[in-house]
PDB file of C-alpha atoms and ligand atoms in Angstrom:
ATOM      1  CA  MET A   1     -16.840 -33.435 -15.917  1.00  0.00           C
ATOM      2  CA  LYS A   2     -17.213 -34.105 -12.194  1.00  0.00           C
ATOM      3  CA  ILE A   3     -19.911 -36.779 -11.858  1.00  0.00           C
ATOM      4  CA  ALA A   4     -21.519 -38.328  -8.772  1.00  0.00           C
ATOM      5  CA  VAL A   5     -22.906 -41.825  -9.204  1.00  0.00           C
ATOM      6  CA  LEU A   6     -25.338 -42.468  -6.358  1.00  0.00           C
ATOM      7  CA  GLY A   7     -25.471 -46.230  -5.902  1.00  0.00           C
ATOM      8  CA  THR A   8     -23.002 -49.006  -5.125  1.00  0.00           C
ATOM      9  CA  GLY A   9     -24.755 -51.961  -6.789  1.00  0.00           C
ATOM     10  CA  MET A  10     -23.976 -53.449 -10.188  1.00  0.00           C
ATOM     11  CA  VAL A  11     -25.373 -50.400 -12.014  1.00  0.00           C
ATOM     12  CA  GLY A  12     -23.440 -47.905  -9.886  1.00  0.00           C
ATOM     13  CA  GLN A  13     -20.260 -49.899 -10.388  1.00  0.00           C
ATOM     14  CA  ALA A  14     -20.715 -50.324 -14.140  1.00  0.00           C
ATOM     15  CA  VAL A  15     -21.597 -46.676 -14.768  1.00  0.00           C
ATOM     16  CA  ALA A  16     -18.950 -45.232 -12.430  1.00  0.00           C
ATOM     17  CA  GLY A  17     -16.254 -47.436 -13.922  1.00  0.00           C
ATOM     18  CA  ARG A  18     -17.160 -46.538 -17.489  1.00  0.00           C
ATOM     19  CA  LEU A  19     -17.460 -42.801 -16.755  1.00  0.00           C
ATOM     20  CA  ALA A  20     -13.968 -42.878 -15.223  1.00  0.00           C
ATOM     21  CA  GLU A  21     -12.687 -44.830 -18.236  1.00  0.00           C
ATOM     22  CA  VAL A  22     -13.972 -42.196 -20.680  1.00  0.00           C
ATOM     23  CA  GLY A  23     -12.225 -39.466 -18.704  1.00  0.00           C
ATOM     24  CA  HIS A  24     -14.608 -38.099 -16.082  1.00  0.00           C
ATOM     25  CA  ASP A  25     -13.794 -37.327 -12.469  1.00  0.00           C
ATOM     26  CA  VAL A  26     -16.113 -39.750 -10.669  1.00  0.00           C
ATOM     27  CA  LEU A  27     -17.354 -40.040  -7.092  1.00  0.00           C
ATOM     28  CA  VAL A  28     -19.633 -42.820  -5.912  1.00  0.00           C
ATOM     29  CA  GLY A  29     -22.220 -41.893  -3.288  1.00  0.00           C
ATOM     30  CA  THR A  30     -23.493 -44.300  -0.627  1.00  0.00           C
ATOM     31  CA  ARG A  31     -25.447 -43.907   2.618  1.00  0.00           C
ATOM     32  CA  ASP A  32     -22.540 -44.963   4.856  1.00  0.00           C
ATOM     33  CA  PRO A  33     -19.130 -45.249   3.152  1.00  0.00           C
ATOM     34  CA  GLU A  34     -17.570 -47.166   6.052  1.00  0.00           C
ATOM     35  CA  ALA A  35     -20.377 -49.741   6.135  1.00  0.00           C
ATOM     36  CA  THR A  36     -20.295 -50.083   2.340  1.00  0.00           C
ATOM     37  CA  LEU A  37     -16.556 -50.783   2.334  1.00  0.00           C
ATOM     38  CA  ALA A  38     -16.916 -53.216   5.229  1.00  0.00           C
ATOM     39  CA  ARG A  39     -19.335 -55.466   3.303  1.00  0.00           C
ATOM     40  CA  ASP A  40     -17.659 -58.761   2.545  1.00  0.00           C
ATOM     41  CA  GLU A  41     -20.557 -60.774   1.104  1.00  0.00           C
ATOM     42  CA  PRO A  42     -21.467 -60.946  -2.595  1.00  0.00           C
ATOM     43  CA  ASP A  43     -24.784 -59.215  -3.438  1.00  0.00           C
ATOM     44  CA  ALA A  44     -28.054 -61.062  -4.173  1.00  0.00           C
ATOM     45  CA  MET A  45     -26.901 -61.605  -7.781  1.00  0.00           C
ATOM     46  CA  GLY A  46     -23.552 -63.054  -6.685  1.00  0.00           C
ATOM     47  CA  ASN A  47     -21.539 -59.945  -7.598  1.00  0.00           C
ATOM     48  CA  PRO A  48     -18.452 -59.280  -5.458  1.00  0.00           C
ATOM     49  CA  PRO A  49     -18.802 -56.755  -2.616  1.00  0.00           C
ATOM     50  CA  PHE A  50     -18.259 -53.075  -3.362  1.00  0.00           C
ATOM     51  CA  GLY A  51     -14.831 -53.019  -1.665  1.00  0.00           C
ATOM     52  CA  ALA A  52     -13.437 -55.474  -4.223  1.00  0.00           C
ATOM     53  CA  TRP A  53     -14.705 -53.288  -7.075  1.00  0.00           C
ATOM     54  CA  ARG A  54     -13.258 -50.202  -5.399  1.00  0.00           C
ATOM     55  CA  GLU A  55      -9.806 -51.793  -5.129  1.00  0.00           C
ATOM     56  CA  ALA A  56      -9.850 -52.295  -8.891  1.00  0.00           C
ATOM     57  CA  HIS A  57     -10.946 -48.653  -9.431  1.00  0.00           C
ATOM     58  CA  PRO A  58      -8.748 -46.584  -7.105  1.00  0.00           C
ATOM     59  CA  ALA A  59      -9.384 -43.387  -9.065  1.00  0.00           C
ATOM     60  CA  VAL A  60     -13.085 -43.441  -8.146  1.00  0.00           C
ATOM     61  CA  ALA A  61     -13.726 -41.763  -4.798  1.00  0.00           C
ATOM     62  CA  LEU A  62     -16.361 -42.940  -2.316  1.00  0.00           C
ATOM     63  CA  ALA A  63     -18.377 -40.409  -0.326  1.00  0.00           C
ATOM     64  CA  THR A  64     -21.693 -39.940   1.420  1.00  0.00           C
ATOM     65  CA  LEU A  65     -24.660 -39.238  -0.857  1.00  0.00           C
ATOM     66  CA  ALA A  66     -24.595 -35.554   0.146  1.00  0.00           C
ATOM     67  CA  ASP A  67     -20.830 -35.090  -0.267  1.00  0.00           C
ATOM     68  CA  ALA A  68     -20.853 -36.778  -3.665  1.00  0.00           C
ATOM     69  CA  ALA A  69     -23.839 -34.755  -4.914  1.00  0.00           C
ATOM     70  CA  ALA A  70     -22.465 -31.465  -3.559  1.00  0.00           C
ATOM     71  CA  GLN A  71     -19.251 -31.788  -5.555  1.00  0.00           C
ATOM     72  CA  ALA A  72     -20.754 -32.990  -8.834  1.00  0.00           C
ATOM     73  CA  GLU A  73     -21.863 -31.169 -11.968  1.00  0.00           C
ATOM     74  CA  LEU A  74     -23.892 -34.178 -13.122  1.00  0.00           C
ATOM     75  CA  ILE A  75     -25.561 -36.758 -10.863  1.00  0.00           C
ATOM     76  CA  VAL A  76     -26.538 -40.335 -11.694  1.00  0.00           C
ATOM     77  CA  ASN A  77     -29.289 -42.054  -9.724  1.00  0.00           C
ATOM     78  CA  ALA A  78     -28.324 -45.736  -9.587  1.00  0.00           C
ATOM     79  CA  THR A  79     -30.081 -46.509  -6.322  1.00  0.00           C
ATOM     80  CA  ASN A  80     -32.777 -49.084  -5.665  1.00  0.00           C
ATOM     81  CA  GLY A  81     -36.053 -47.732  -7.049  1.00  0.00           C
ATOM     82  CA  ALA A  82     -37.911 -48.238  -3.757  1.00  0.00           C
ATOM     83  CA  GLY A  83     -35.299 -46.096  -1.993  1.00  0.00           C
ATOM     84  CA  SER A  84     -34.461 -43.574  -4.722  1.00  0.00           C
ATOM     85  CA  VAL A  85     -36.453 -40.630  -3.360  1.00  0.00           C
ATOM     86  CA  ALA A  86     -35.001 -41.226   0.119  1.00  0.00           C
ATOM     87  CA  ALA A  87     -31.493 -41.519  -1.337  1.00  0.00           C
ATOM     88  CA  LEU A  88     -31.932 -38.260  -3.278  1.00  0.00           C
ATOM     89  CA  GLU A  89     -33.332 -36.543  -0.181  1.00  0.00           C
ATOM     90  CA  ALA A  90     -30.195 -37.656   1.666  1.00  0.00           C
ATOM     91  CA  ALA A  91     -28.132 -36.300  -1.245  1.00  0.00           C
ATOM     92  CA  GLY A  92     -29.812 -32.964  -0.543  1.00  0.00           C
ATOM     93  CA  GLU A  93     -32.281 -30.968  -2.592  1.00  0.00           C
ATOM     94  CA  ASP A  94     -29.868 -28.007  -2.777  1.00  0.00           C
ATOM     95  CA  ASN A  95     -27.118 -30.270  -4.092  1.00  0.00           C
ATOM     96  CA  LEU A  96     -29.382 -31.400  -6.942  1.00  0.00           C
ATOM     97  CA  ALA A  97     -30.695 -27.949  -7.889  1.00  0.00           C
ATOM     98  CA  GLY A  98     -29.863 -26.902 -11.439  1.00  0.00           C
ATOM     99  CA  LYS A  99     -27.957 -30.140 -12.133  1.00  0.00           C
ATOM    100  CA  VAL A 100     -28.591 -32.838 -14.695  1.00  0.00           C
ATOM    101  CA  LEU A 101     -29.875 -35.938 -12.900  1.00  0.00           C
ATOM    102  CA  LEU A 102     -29.561 -39.072 -15.004  1.00  0.00           C
ATOM    103  CA  ASP A 103     -32.101 -41.457 -13.474  1.00  0.00           C
ATOM    104  CA  ILE A 104     -31.514 -45.156 -14.212  1.00  0.00           C
ATOM    105  CA  ALA A 105     -33.681 -46.572 -11.421  1.00  0.00           C
ATOM    106  CA  ASN A 106     -36.694 -48.803 -11.952  1.00  0.00           C
ATOM    107  CA  PRO A 107     -39.513 -48.862  -9.367  1.00  0.00           C
ATOM    108  CA  LEU A 108     -39.413 -52.621  -8.851  1.00  0.00           C
ATOM    109  CA  ASP A 109     -41.461 -54.293  -6.137  1.00  0.00           C
ATOM    110  CA  PHE A 110     -40.082 -57.690  -5.117  1.00  0.00           C
ATOM    111  CA  SER A 111     -42.387 -57.999  -2.088  1.00  0.00           C
ATOM    112  CA  GLN A 112     -44.454 -60.735  -3.797  1.00  0.00           C
ATOM    113  CA  GLY A 113     -41.365 -62.508  -5.191  1.00  0.00           C
ATOM    114  CA  MET A 114     -40.473 -62.976  -8.838  1.00  0.00           C
ATOM    115  CA  PRO A 115     -41.266 -61.574 -11.284  1.00  0.00           C
ATOM    116  CA  PRO A 116     -41.321 -58.126  -9.668  1.00  0.00           C
ATOM    117  CA  SER A 117     -44.240 -55.757 -10.213  1.00  0.00           C
ATOM    118  CA  LEU A 118     -43.972 -51.970 -10.380  1.00  0.00           C
ATOM    119  CA  LEU A 119     -44.409 -49.678  -7.380  1.00  0.00           C
ATOM    120  CA  VAL A 120     -45.743 -46.989  -9.712  1.00  0.00           C
ATOM    121  CA  CYS A 121     -47.039 -47.287 -13.298  1.00  0.00           C
ATOM    122  CA  ASN A 122     -49.680 -46.390 -15.911  1.00  0.00           C
ATOM    123  CA  THR A 123     -50.443 -42.815 -14.868  1.00  0.00           C
ATOM    124  CA  ASP A 124     -47.159 -41.997 -13.111  1.00  0.00           C
ATOM    125  CA  SER A 125     -43.533 -43.138 -13.025  1.00  0.00           C
ATOM    126  CA  LEU A 126     -40.530 -43.003 -10.743  1.00  0.00           C
ATOM    127  CA  GLY A 127     -38.892 -40.527 -13.116  1.00  0.00           C
ATOM    128  CA  GLU A 128     -41.860 -38.168 -12.688  1.00  0.00           C
ATOM    129  CA  GLN A 129     -41.958 -38.664  -8.933  1.00  0.00           C
ATOM    130  CA  ILE A 130     -38.288 -37.685  -8.731  1.00  0.00           C
ATOM    131  CA  GLN A 131     -38.822 -34.663 -10.981  1.00  0.00           C
ATOM    132  CA  HIS A 132     -41.837 -33.530  -8.910  1.00  0.00           C
ATOM    133  CA  ARG A 133     -40.031 -34.012  -5.589  1.00  0.00           C
ATOM    134  CA  PHE A 134     -36.921 -32.165  -6.852  1.00  0.00           C
ATOM    135  CA  PRO A 135     -38.337 -29.548  -9.249  1.00  0.00           C
ATOM    136  CA  GLN A 136     -35.006 -27.783  -9.690  1.00  0.00           C
ATOM    137  CA  ALA A 137     -33.168 -30.936 -10.745  1.00  0.00           C
ATOM    138  CA  ARG A 138     -33.044 -31.557 -14.497  1.00  0.00           C
ATOM    139  CA  VAL A 139     -34.139 -35.202 -14.555  1.00  0.00           C
ATOM    140  CA  VAL A 140     -33.442 -37.404 -17.569  1.00  0.00           C
ATOM    141  CA  LYS A 141     -34.549 -41.024 -17.516  1.00  0.00           C
ATOM    142  CA  ALA A 142     -32.278 -43.287 -19.550  1.00  0.00           C
ATOM    143  CA  LEU A 143     -30.530 -46.682 -19.614  1.00  0.00           C
ATOM    144  CA  ASN A 144     -33.186 -48.361 -17.413  1.00  0.00           C
ATOM    145  CA  THR A 145     -34.186 -50.716 -20.256  1.00  0.00           C
ATOM    146  CA  LEU A 146     -30.864 -52.575 -20.180  1.00  0.00           C
ATOM    147  CA  ASN A 147     -28.723 -54.811 -18.069  1.00  0.00           C
ATOM    148  CA  ALA A 148     -25.918 -52.883 -16.306  1.00  0.00           C
ATOM    149  CA  SER A 149     -23.176 -54.330 -18.462  1.00  0.00           C
ATOM    150  CA  LEU A 150     -24.905 -53.378 -21.737  1.00  0.00           C
ATOM    151  CA  MET A 151     -25.740 -49.864 -20.501  1.00  0.00           C
ATOM    152  CA  VAL A 152     -22.102 -48.886 -20.623  1.00  0.00           C
ATOM    153  CA  ASP A 153     -20.864 -51.114 -23.440  1.00  0.00           C
ATOM    154  CA  PRO A 154     -23.553 -51.600 -26.098  1.00  0.00           C
ATOM    155  CA  ALA A 155     -20.953 -52.934 -28.559  1.00  0.00           C
ATOM    156  CA  GLN A 156     -21.065 -56.248 -26.669  1.00  0.00           C
ATOM    157  CA  LEU A 157     -24.104 -57.069 -28.828  1.00  0.00           C
ATOM    158  CA  ALA A 158     -21.997 -56.987 -31.960  1.00  0.00           C
ATOM    159  CA  GLY A 159     -23.661 -55.453 -35.000  1.00  0.00           C
ATOM    160  CA  ALA A 160     -26.972 -55.051 -33.203  1.00  0.00           C
ATOM    161  CA  GLY A 161     -27.353 -51.277 -33.624  1.00  0.00           C
ATOM    162  CA  HIS A 162     -29.729 -51.338 -30.688  1.00  0.00           C
ATOM    163  CA  THR A 163     -31.675 -48.494 -29.155  1.00  0.00           C
ATOM    164  CA  VAL A 164     -31.651 -46.498 -25.960  1.00  0.00           C
ATOM    165  CA  PHE A 165     -34.198 -43.895 -24.824  1.00  0.00           C
ATOM    166  CA  VAL A 166     -34.148 -40.536 -23.067  1.00  0.00           C
ATOM    167  CA  SER A 167     -37.116 -38.877 -21.325  1.00  0.00           C
ATOM    168  CA  GLY A 168     -37.052 -35.483 -19.668  1.00  0.00           C
ATOM    169  CA  ASP A 169     -38.485 -31.973 -19.548  1.00  0.00           C
ATOM    170  CA  ASP A 170     -35.186 -30.151 -20.107  1.00  0.00           C
ATOM    171  CA  ALA A 171     -33.851 -30.290 -23.682  1.00  0.00           C
ATOM    172  CA  ASP A 172     -30.309 -29.225 -22.716  1.00  0.00           C
ATOM    173  CA  ALA A 173     -30.170 -31.889 -20.014  1.00  0.00           C
ATOM    174  CA  LYS A 174     -31.193 -34.522 -22.578  1.00  0.00           C
ATOM    175  CA  THR A 175     -28.435 -33.272 -24.900  1.00  0.00           C
ATOM    176  CA  THR A 176     -25.902 -33.632 -22.068  1.00  0.00           C
ATOM    177  CA  VAL A 177     -27.085 -37.158 -21.264  1.00  0.00           C
ATOM    178  CA  THR A 178     -27.100 -38.091 -24.957  1.00  0.00           C
ATOM    179  CA  GLY A 179     -23.447 -37.002 -25.095  1.00  0.00           C
ATOM    180  CA  VAL A 180     -22.654 -39.319 -22.193  1.00  0.00           C
ATOM    181  CA  LEU A 181     -24.521 -42.172 -23.903  1.00  0.00           C
ATOM    182  CA  GLU A 182     -22.588 -41.571 -27.122  1.00  0.00           C
ATOM    183  CA  SER A 183     -19.327 -41.694 -25.178  1.00  0.00           C
ATOM    184  CA  PHE A 184     -20.396 -45.189 -24.020  1.00  0.00           C
ATOM    185  CA  GLY A 185     -20.889 -46.224 -27.666  1.00  0.00           C
ATOM    186  CA  TRP A 186     -24.623 -45.609 -28.187  1.00  0.00           C
ATOM    187  CA  SER A 187     -25.642 -44.204 -31.558  1.00  0.00           C
ATOM    188  CA  ASP A 188     -29.412 -44.873 -31.731  1.00  0.00           C
ATOM    189  CA  VAL A 189     -30.759 -42.620 -28.961  1.00  0.00           C
ATOM    190  CA  ILE A 190     -34.515 -41.920 -29.190  1.00  0.00           C
ATOM    191  CA  ASP A 191     -35.828 -38.852 -27.368  1.00  0.00           C
ATOM    192  CA  LEU A 192     -39.269 -40.014 -26.207  1.00  0.00           C
ATOM    193  CA  GLY A 193     -40.317 -36.573 -24.968  1.00  0.00           C
ATOM    194  CA  ASP A 194     -41.027 -35.156 -21.511  1.00  0.00           C
ATOM    195  CA  ILE A 195     -40.452 -36.936 -18.221  1.00  0.00           C
ATOM    196  CA  ALA A 196     -43.956 -38.507 -18.354  1.00  0.00           C
ATOM    197  CA  THR A 197     -42.658 -40.672 -21.212  1.00  0.00           C
ATOM    198  CA  ALA A 198     -40.545 -42.491 -18.587  1.00  0.00           C
ATOM    199  CA  ARG A 199     -43.755 -44.460 -17.950  1.00  0.00           C
ATOM    200  CA  GLY A 200     -43.023 -46.282 -21.205  1.00  0.00           C
ATOM    201  CA  SER A 201     -39.433 -47.249 -20.496  1.00  0.00           C
ATOM    202  CA  GLU A 202     -40.200 -48.173 -16.875  1.00  0.00           C
ATOM    203  CA  MET A 203     -43.206 -50.344 -17.820  1.00  0.00           C
ATOM    204  CA  TYR A 204     -41.064 -52.117 -20.451  1.00  0.00           C
ATOM    205  CA  VAL A 205     -39.314 -53.738 -17.488  1.00  0.00           C
ATOM    206  CA  ALA A 206     -42.336 -56.054 -17.132  1.00  0.00           C
ATOM    207  CA  LEU A 207     -41.427 -57.484 -20.545  1.00  0.00           C
ATOM    208  CA  TRP A 208     -37.690 -57.317 -19.818  1.00  0.00           C
ATOM    209  CA  VAL A 209     -37.892 -59.684 -16.843  1.00  0.00           C
ATOM    210  CA  ARG A 210     -39.955 -62.186 -18.873  1.00  0.00           C
ATOM    211  CA  LEU A 211     -37.502 -62.048 -21.766  1.00  0.00           C
ATOM    212  CA  TRP A 212     -34.727 -62.680 -19.256  1.00  0.00           C
ATOM    213  CA  GLY A 213     -36.580 -65.808 -18.110  1.00  0.00           C
ATOM    214  CA  ALA A 214     -37.280 -66.979 -21.652  1.00  0.00           C
ATOM    215  CA  LEU A 215     -33.786 -66.310 -23.016  1.00  0.00           C
ATOM    216  CA  GLY A 216     -31.852 -67.284 -19.897  1.00  0.00           C
ATOM    217  CA  THR A 217     -29.527 -64.296 -20.239  1.00  0.00           C
ATOM    218  CA  PRO A 218     -29.768 -60.553 -19.512  1.00  0.00           C
ATOM    219  CA  MET A 219     -27.635 -59.780 -22.583  1.00  0.00           C
ATOM    220  CA  PHE A 220     -30.398 -58.618 -24.941  1.00  0.00           C
ATOM    221  CA  SER A 221     -31.788 -55.271 -25.969  1.00  0.00           C
ATOM    222  CA  ILE A 222     -34.445 -53.359 -27.901  1.00  0.00           C
ATOM    223  CA  LYS A 223     -33.735 -52.433 -31.508  1.00  0.00           C
ATOM    224  CA  VAL A 224     -36.355 -50.077 -32.888  1.00  0.00           C
ATOM    225  CA  VAL A 225     -36.638 -50.806 -36.602  1.00  0.00           C
ATOM    226  CA  ARG A 226     -38.236 -47.946 -38.531  1.00  0.00           C
TER     227      ARG A 226
HETATM  228  N1  NAP B 301     -29.131 -54.347 -12.239  1.00  0.00           N
HETATM  229  C1  NAP B 301     -29.422 -54.006 -13.481  1.00  0.00           C
HETATM  230  O1  NAP B 301     -28.870 -54.559 -14.456  1.00  0.00           O
HETATM  231  C2  NAP B 301     -30.412 -52.883 -13.709  1.00  0.00           C
HETATM  232  C3  NAP B 301     -30.900 -52.651 -15.003  1.00  0.00           C
HETATM  233  C4  NAP B 301     -31.761 -51.548 -15.221  1.00  0.00           C
HETATM  234  C5  NAP B 301     -32.109 -50.719 -14.159  1.00  0.00           C
HETATM  235  N2  NAP B 301     -31.639 -51.022 -12.907  1.00  0.00           N
HETATM  236  C6  NAP B 301     -32.007 -50.142 -11.797  1.00  0.00           C
HETATM  237  O2  NAP B 301     -30.824 -49.494 -11.336  1.00  0.00           O
HETATM  238  C7  NAP B 301     -30.897 -49.285  -9.918  1.00  0.00           C
HETATM  239  C8  NAP B 301     -29.670 -49.905  -9.236  1.00  0.00           C
HETATM  240  O3  NAP B 301     -29.715 -51.296  -9.431  1.00  0.00           O
HETATM  241  P1  NAP B 301     -28.561 -52.257  -8.862  1.00  0.00           P
HETATM  242  O4  NAP B 301     -28.888 -53.603  -9.362  1.00  0.00           O
HETATM  243  O5  NAP B 301     -27.228 -51.676  -9.157  1.00  0.00           O
HETATM  244  O6  NAP B 301     -28.675 -52.176  -7.277  1.00  0.00           O
HETATM  245  P2  NAP B 301     -29.846 -52.142  -6.188  1.00  0.00           P
HETATM  246  O7  NAP B 301     -29.580 -53.245  -5.244  1.00  0.00           O
HETATM  247  O8  NAP B 301     -31.190 -52.069  -6.819  1.00  0.00           O
HETATM  248  O9  NAP B 301     -29.535 -50.745  -5.460  1.00  0.00           O
HETATM  249  C9  NAP B 301     -28.400 -50.596  -4.680  1.00  0.00           C
HETATM  250  C10 NAP B 301     -28.267 -49.181  -4.227  1.00  0.00           C
HETATM  251  O10 NAP B 301     -29.505 -48.691  -3.705  1.00  0.00           O
HETATM  252  C11 NAP B 301     -29.276 -48.049  -2.454  1.00  0.00           C
HETATM  253  N3  NAP B 301     -30.447 -48.248  -1.609  1.00  0.00           N
HETATM  254  C12 NAP B 301     -31.110 -49.396  -1.380  1.00  0.00           C
HETATM  255  N4  NAP B 301     -32.142 -49.188  -0.551  1.00  0.00           N
HETATM  256  C13 NAP B 301     -32.123 -47.882  -0.222  1.00  0.00           C
HETATM  257  C14 NAP B 301     -32.931 -47.054   0.612  1.00  0.00           C
HETATM  258  N5  NAP B 301     -33.981 -47.537   1.287  1.00  0.00           N
HETATM  259  N6  NAP B 301     -32.614 -45.749   0.707  1.00  0.00           N
HETATM  260  C15 NAP B 301     -31.564 -45.244   0.037  1.00  0.00           C
HETATM  261  N7  NAP B 301     -30.758 -45.976  -0.779  1.00  0.00           N
HETATM  262  C16 NAP B 301     -31.041 -47.278  -0.912  1.00  0.00           C
HETATM  263  C17 NAP B 301     -28.044 -48.737  -1.888  1.00  0.00           C
HETATM  264  O11 NAP B 301     -27.408 -47.801  -1.044  1.00  0.00           O
HETATM  265  P3  NAP B 301     -26.064 -48.098  -0.226  1.00  0.00           P
HETATM  266  O12 NAP B 301     -24.932 -47.930  -1.204  1.00  0.00           O
HETATM  267  O13 NAP B 301     -26.062 -47.056   0.808  1.00  0.00           O
HETATM  268  O14 NAP B 301     -26.184 -49.500   0.282  1.00  0.00           O
HETATM  269  C18 NAP B 301     -27.236 -49.050  -3.111  1.00  0.00           C
HETATM  270  O15 NAP B 301     -26.374 -47.977  -3.438  1.00  0.00           O
HETATM  271  C19 NAP B 301     -32.224 -49.897  -9.463  1.00  0.00           C
HETATM  272  O16 NAP B 301     -33.198 -48.892  -9.375  1.00  0.00           O
HETATM  273  C20 NAP B 301     -32.563 -50.882 -10.580  1.00  0.00           C
HETATM  274  O17 NAP B 301     -33.967 -51.091 -10.724  1.00  0.00           O
HETATM  275  C21 NAP B 301     -30.821 -52.073 -12.660  1.00  0.00           C
END
């Protein structure tokens, strides 16, 4: 499948790399490809600049948000939550229409420092805001409850049998995303329901950041024991 991953941070890199590894034709979308490749500083988390990742993944193309989205059958939103609607507007409403949009973004607000709060919560979510702004896109929220590395390689937590969630209004789109998740190695995929259920997985991030502090590692996950 031709897939556009919008986002050049650690999530964009992890997801684009894994999608290419499992056989997809992958493009990464960024606001300004030249500026993105010219970055030579590590990001805020100390990850190497995008150009270094790109050199190790020559099969993954880099394009503007609109070019990447126009060519893709499936689109992944791996942009900063505060800028996701703007990034998707730059990708172009027409380029999203009718397509599955896997939304991984969390609406984190770092303006008051750590831990972040949420820009939207309780009675709304970023997933819903994206679905409402782009009504013809088939939005599925998933993978936002995990660190980037675990999203694409759950087997790193050996024997854990941990859980990932999907939320969305379109049943076929959730089936498509579940297929992608299975190709990454996920087997316990819980369909929470419509896109409003993204409130649950997004608000979990408040606990996630505190677990990160308490455990001193982002390599943990939810296992729903029934
Ligand atoms: N890091 C994790 O492990 C993790 C886990 C779960 C969920 N998430 C979520 O996944 C998303 C990506 O996270 P990340 O850590 O990879 O990187 P990030 O630093 O949160 O986002 C980087 C991406 O956001 C784009 N961006 C930033 N501000 C923008 C704006 N105002 N308008 C348009 N685009 C903007 C950047 O575009 P350019 O390429 O043009 O610079 C870049 O591609 C976030 O929503 C985050 O909350 C992250």
